[in-house]
mmCIF file of C-alpha atoms in Angstrom:
data_model
loop_
_atom_site.group_PDB
_atom_site.id
_atom_site.type_symbol
_atom_site.label_atom_id
_atom_site.label_comp_id
_atom_site.label_asym_id
_atom_site.label_seq_id
_atom_site.Cartn_x
_atom_site.Cartn_y
_atom_site.Cartn_z
ATOM 1 C CA ALA A 1464 119.377 148.491 95.492
ATOM 2 C CA ASP A 1465 116.736 151.091 94.708
ATOM 3 C CA GLY A 1466 117.667 154.721 94.193
ATOM 4 C CA TRP A 1467 117.254 158.049 92.443
ATOM 5 C CA PRO A 1468 113.531 158.486 93.265
ATOM 6 C CA ALA A 1469 111.632 161.083 91.238
ATOM 7 C CA TRP A 1470 108.079 162.233 91.961
ATOM 8 C CA SER A 1471 105.659 162.496 89.056
ATOM 9 C CA PRO A 1472 104.382 166.059 88.524
ATOM 10 C CA ALA A 1473 100.939 164.988 89.818
ATOM 11 C CA GLY A 1474 102.528 163.483 92.928
ATOM 12 C CA ASP A 1475 100.803 160.133 92.487
ATOM 13 C CA ARG A 1476 103.739 158.060 91.180
ATOM 14 C CA ILE A 1477 107.458 157.684 91.791
ATOM 15 C CA ALA A 1478 110.027 156.674 89.176
ATOM 16 C CA PHE A 1479 113.282 155.168 90.401
ATOM 17 C CA HIS A 1480 116.106 152.942 89.249
ATOM 18 C CA SER A 1481 116.505 149.507 90.756
ATOM 19 C CA TYR A 1482 119.017 146.679 90.625
ATOM 20 C CA ARG A 1483 116.333 144.063 91.281
ATOM 21 C CA GLY A 1484 117.100 141.971 88.194
ATOM 22 C CA GLY A 1485 120.896 142.001 88.256
ATOM 23 C CA ASN A 1486 121.185 145.306 86.411
ATOM 24 C CA PHE A 1487 119.636 148.742 86.796
ATOM 25 C CA ASP A 1488 116.213 149.329 85.226
ATOM 26 C CA ILE A 1489 113.708 152.186 85.454
ATOM 27 C CA TRP A 1490 110.669 151.350 87.579
ATOM 28 C CA VAL A 1491 107.495 153.266 88.428
ATOM 29 C CA MET A 1492 105.258 152.671 91.443
ATOM 30 C CA GLY A 1493 102.388 154.355 93.217
ATOM 31 C CA ALA A 1494 103.303 157.082 95.708
ATOM 32 C CA ASP A 1495 102.419 154.616 98.490
ATOM 33 C CA GLY A 1496 104.872 152.003 97.109
ATOM 34 C CA SER A 1497 102.142 149.936 95.453
ATOM 35 C CA SER A 1498 102.213 148.304 92.023
ATOM 36 C CA PRO A 1499 105.899 148.612 91.038
ATOM 37 C CA VAL A 1500 106.399 148.126 87.291
ATOM 38 C CA ASN A 1501 109.693 147.658 85.428
ATOM 39 C CA LEU A 1502 109.497 150.020 82.455
ATOM 40 C CA THR A 1503 112.797 149.260 80.739
ATOM 41 C CA ASN A 1504 113.564 145.569 81.471
ATOM 42 C CA HIS A 1505 116.811 145.570 79.472
ATOM 43 C CA PRO A 1506 120.189 143.906 80.179
ATOM 44 C CA GLY A 1507 121.941 147.293 79.973
ATOM 45 C CA ASP A 1508 121.904 149.696 82.914
ATOM 46 C CA ASP A 1509 119.059 152.249 82.848
ATOM 47 C CA ARG A 1510 119.407 154.922 85.531
ATOM 48 C CA TYR A 1511 118.547 158.448 86.755
ATOM 49 C CA PRO A 1512 114.875 158.851 85.741
ATOM 50 C CA ALA A 1513 113.410 162.349 85.344
ATOM 51 C CA TRP A 1514 109.722 163.074 84.695
ATOM 52 C CA SER A 1515 108.740 165.600 82.044
ATOM 53 C CA PRO A 1516 106.784 168.532 83.543
ATOM 54 C CA ASP A 1517 103.598 167.366 81.813
ATOM 55 C CA GLY A 1518 104.022 163.874 83.324
ATOM 56 C CA ASP A 1519 103.870 162.139 79.932
ATOM 57 C CA ARG A 1520 107.529 161.109 79.505
ATOM 58 C CA ILE A 1521 110.545 159.987 81.493
ATOM 59 C CA ALA A 1522 114.105 160.828 80.477
ATOM 60 C CA PHE A 1523 116.906 158.597 81.751
ATOM 61 C CA ALA A 1524 120.487 157.518 81.073
ATOM 62 C CA SER A 1525 121.302 154.096 79.664
ATOM 63 C CA ASP A 1526 124.400 152.195 78.606
ATOM 64 C CA ARG A 1527 122.339 149.733 76.547
ATOM 65 C CA ASP A 1528 124.316 150.654 73.403
ATOM 66 C CA GLY A 1529 127.742 150.503 75.059
ATOM 67 C CA SER A 1530 128.092 153.945 76.635
ATOM 68 C CA TYR A 1531 125.750 156.080 78.726
ATOM 69 C CA ASP A 1532 123.410 158.165 76.555
ATOM 70 C CA ILE A 1533 120.203 160.070 77.245
ATOM 71 C CA TRP A 1534 116.962 158.342 76.324
ATOM 72 C CA VAL A 1535 113.286 159.236 76.707
ATOM 73 C CA MET A 1536 110.169 157.064 76.843
ATOM 74 C CA ASN A 1537 106.499 157.334 77.599
ATOM 75 C CA THR A 1538 105.532 156.658 81.208
ATOM 76 C CA ASP A 1539 104.366 153.153 80.312
ATOM 77 C CA GLY A 1540 107.789 152.269 78.810
ATOM 78 C CA SER A 1541 106.685 152.618 75.168
ATOM 79 C CA GLY A 1542 108.019 155.107 72.616
ATOM 80 C CA LEU A 1543 111.685 154.659 73.547
ATOM 81 C CA VAL A 1544 113.940 157.222 71.777
ATOM 82 C CA LYS A 1545 117.697 157.703 72.062
ATOM 83 C CA LEU A 1546 118.484 161.425 72.301
ATOM 84 C CA THR A 1547 122.286 161.440 72.428
ATOM 85 C CA ASP A 1548 124.849 159.148 70.848
ATOM 86 C CA SER A 1549 128.350 159.657 72.170
ATOM 87 C CA PRO A 1550 131.167 157.431 73.421
ATOM 88 C CA ALA A 1551 131.228 159.742 76.456
ATOM 89 C CA ARG A 1552 129.086 159.283 79.563
ATOM 90 C CA ASP A 1553 125.878 161.326 79.187
ATOM 91 C CA ARG A 1554 123.930 161.086 82.461
ATOM 92 C CA TYR A 1555 121.578 162.843 84.912
ATOM 93 C CA PRO A 1556 118.929 164.320 82.573
ATOM 94 C CA ILE A 1557 116.759 167.074 84.037
ATOM 95 C CA TRP A 1558 113.796 168.706 82.241
ATOM 96 C CA SER A 1559 113.372 172.476 82.125
ATOM 97 C CA PRO A 1560 110.204 173.677 83.899
ATOM 98 C CA ASP A 1561 108.450 174.317 80.565
ATOM 99 C CA GLY A 1562 109.504 170.923 79.165
ATOM 100 C CA THR A 1563 111.307 172.371 76.133
ATOM 101 C CA ARG A 1564 114.897 171.596 77.196
ATOM 102 C CA LEU A 1565 116.925 168.974 79.019
ATOM 103 C CA THR A 1566 120.179 169.398 80.887
ATOM 104 C CA PHE A 1567 122.565 166.497 81.318
ATOM 105 C CA ASN A 1568 126.069 165.833 82.598
ATOM 106 C CA THR A 1569 128.686 164.637 80.158
ATOM 107 C CA ASP A 1570 132.411 164.111 79.974
ATOM 108 C CA ARG A 1571 132.489 164.399 76.173
ATOM 109 C CA ASP A 1572 135.037 167.258 76.312
ATOM 110 C CA GLY A 1573 137.336 165.589 78.840
ATOM 111 C CA ASN A 1574 135.760 166.678 82.126
ATOM 112 C CA GLN A 1575 132.239 166.728 83.556
ATOM 113 C CA GLU A 1576 130.210 169.601 82.093
ATOM 114 C CA ILE A 1577 126.534 170.546 81.890
ATOM 115 C CA TYR A 1578 124.973 170.535 78.442
ATOM 116 C CA ILE A 1579 121.499 171.637 77.357
ATOM 117 C CA MET A 1580 119.575 170.193 74.420
ATOM 118 C CA PRO A 1581 116.082 170.678 73.067
ATOM 119 C CA ALA A 1582 113.619 168.259 74.627
ATOM 120 C CA PRO A 1583 112.043 165.824 72.212
ATOM 121 C CA GLY A 1584 108.717 166.600 70.662
ATOM 122 C CA PRO A 1585 106.423 164.093 68.990
ATOM 123 C CA GLN A 1586 109.012 163.510 66.225
ATOM 124 C CA ALA A 1587 112.069 163.120 68.505
ATOM 125 C CA GLN A 1588 115.308 162.286 66.751
ATOM 126 C CA VAL A 1589 118.789 161.330 67.891
ATOM 127 C CA ASN A 1590 121.263 164.163 68.388
ATOM 128 C CA ALA A 1591 124.061 161.854 67.247
ATOM 129 C CA GLY A 1592 126.233 164.570 65.729
ATOM 130 C CA GLY A 1593 125.750 166.879 68.677
ATOM 131 C CA THR A 1594 123.203 169.022 66.833
ATOM 132 C CA ASN A 1595 121.635 171.618 69.103
ATOM 133 C CA LEU A 1596 123.727 170.582 72.122
ATOM 134 C CA VAL A 1597 125.125 173.530 74.092
ATOM 135 C CA ASN A 1598 127.869 173.248 76.704
ATOM 136 C CA VAL A 1599 126.619 175.847 79.193
ATOM 137 C CA THR A 1600 129.366 175.433 81.784
ATOM 138 C CA ASN A 1601 132.366 175.147 79.441
ATOM 139 C CA THR A 1602 135.110 175.410 82.066
ATOM 140 C CA PRO A 1603 138.230 173.385 82.855
ATOM 141 C CA TYR A 1604 136.542 172.352 86.128
ATOM 142 C CA ILE A 1605 134.147 169.546 86.996
ATOM 143 C CA GLU A 1606 130.497 170.591 87.147
ATOM 144 C CA GLY A 1607 127.384 168.570 87.698
ATOM 145 C CA LEU A 1608 123.876 167.834 88.892
ATOM 146 C CA ALA A 1609 122.115 170.911 87.572
ATOM 147 C CA SER A 1610 118.626 171.912 88.660
ATOM 148 C CA TRP A 1611 116.518 174.505 86.822
ATOM 149 C CA SER A 1612 115.152 177.650 88.441
ATOM 150 C CA PRO A 1613 111.328 177.717 88.372
ATOM 151 C CA ASP A 1614 111.385 180.320 85.573
ATOM 152 C CA GLY A 1615 113.946 178.345 83.526
ATOM 153 C CA THR A 1616 116.486 181.184 83.333
ATOM 154 C CA ARG A 1617 119.128 179.846 85.716
ATOM 155 C CA LEU A 1618 120.701 176.618 86.865
ATOM 156 C CA VAL A 1619 121.901 175.714 90.339
ATOM 157 C CA LEU A 1620 124.751 173.213 90.208
ATOM 158 C CA TYR A 1621 127.992 172.199 91.836
ATOM 159 C CA SER A 1622 131.394 173.176 90.473
ATOM 160 C CA GLU A 1623 134.938 172.428 91.554
ATOM 161 C CA GLN A 1624 136.183 175.904 90.589
ATOM 162 C CA LYS A 1625 137.738 176.298 94.031
ATOM 163 C CA LYS A 1626 139.109 172.724 94.137
ATOM 164 C CA ASP A 1627 136.194 171.401 96.187
ATOM 165 C CA LYS A 1628 132.528 171.112 95.283
ATOM 166 C CA ASP A 1629 130.659 174.344 95.914
ATOM 167 C CA VAL A 1630 127.150 175.345 94.836
ATOM 168 C CA TYR A 1631 126.799 177.982 92.123
ATOM 169 C CA ILE A 1632 123.980 179.648 90.253
ATOM 170 C CA LEU A 1633 124.535 180.045 86.516
ATOM 171 C CA ASP A 1634 122.492 182.678 84.674
ATOM 172 C CA LEU A 1635 121.820 181.153 81.247
ATOM 173 C CA ALA A 1636 121.291 184.497 79.479
ATOM 174 C CA THR A 1637 124.411 186.266 80.750
ATOM 175 C CA GLY A 1638 126.707 183.361 81.618
ATOM 176 C CA GLN A 1639 127.219 184.943 85.061
ATOM 177 C CA TRP A 1640 128.309 182.536 87.824
ATOM 178 C CA THR A 1641 127.410 183.236 91.460
ATOM 179 C CA ASN A 1642 129.051 181.143 94.185
ATOM 180 C CA ILE A 1643 126.452 180.615 96.923
ATOM 181 C CA THR A 1644 128.448 178.275 99.159
ATOM 182 C CA ASN A 1645 132.069 178.598 100.110
ATOM 183 C CA SER A 1646 132.897 175.629 102.247
ATOM 184 C CA PRO A 1647 135.899 173.338 102.652
ATOM 185 C CA TYR A 1648 133.406 170.459 102.455
ATOM 186 C CA SER A 1649 131.752 168.928 99.424
ATOM 187 C CA ASP A 1650 128.550 170.855 98.588
ATOM 188 C CA GLU A 1651 126.491 169.217 95.862
ATOM 189 C CA TYR A 1652 123.064 167.660 95.168
ATOM 190 C CA CYS A 1653 121.415 171.049 95.069
ATOM 191 C CA ALA A 1654 117.885 171.837 93.910
ATOM 192 C CA TRP A 1655 115.565 174.823 93.588
ATOM 193 C CA TRP A 1656 112.637 175.025 95.934
ATOM 194 C CA PRO A 1657 109.673 176.365 93.931
#
């Protein structure tokens, strides 16, 4: 099964995860489906690829060390760096528009929350002790699948604050939540349109 497609910033390539080899790996192919290449080729599951805004790196989640953590690599699969190290499930990395931060979902505090961490620079190091990780949702509810506003000041995400999944906007400077859907149905998988 192939899934979680992500366009490269230039629009010429697509990253995706695939179960082609009996486990999930991160693949990249041309925008027309040509020349698929397995970038991770590891027995652990590698999933949820996200291109950096400059198109030079791909962040993803992997359980290759026993639990899902956030990793980053160059777009040819080289330069692999583990960014988080937690027994919790850290998944769904998303780059900020300026490439300086990453959001990810984690259950490290007992329920699904959105955290932000600095994006790796040339000397990326593991955030094993949680250094520079910020829980931006910090509620007793389940939140997930954040997407950055084009200016990087807000997140759109789903939250179960009303016992079903509704879409909210979270202002990162003020912490203000704005509920933009109010439906008895599950509203999630939201994204900003530039």
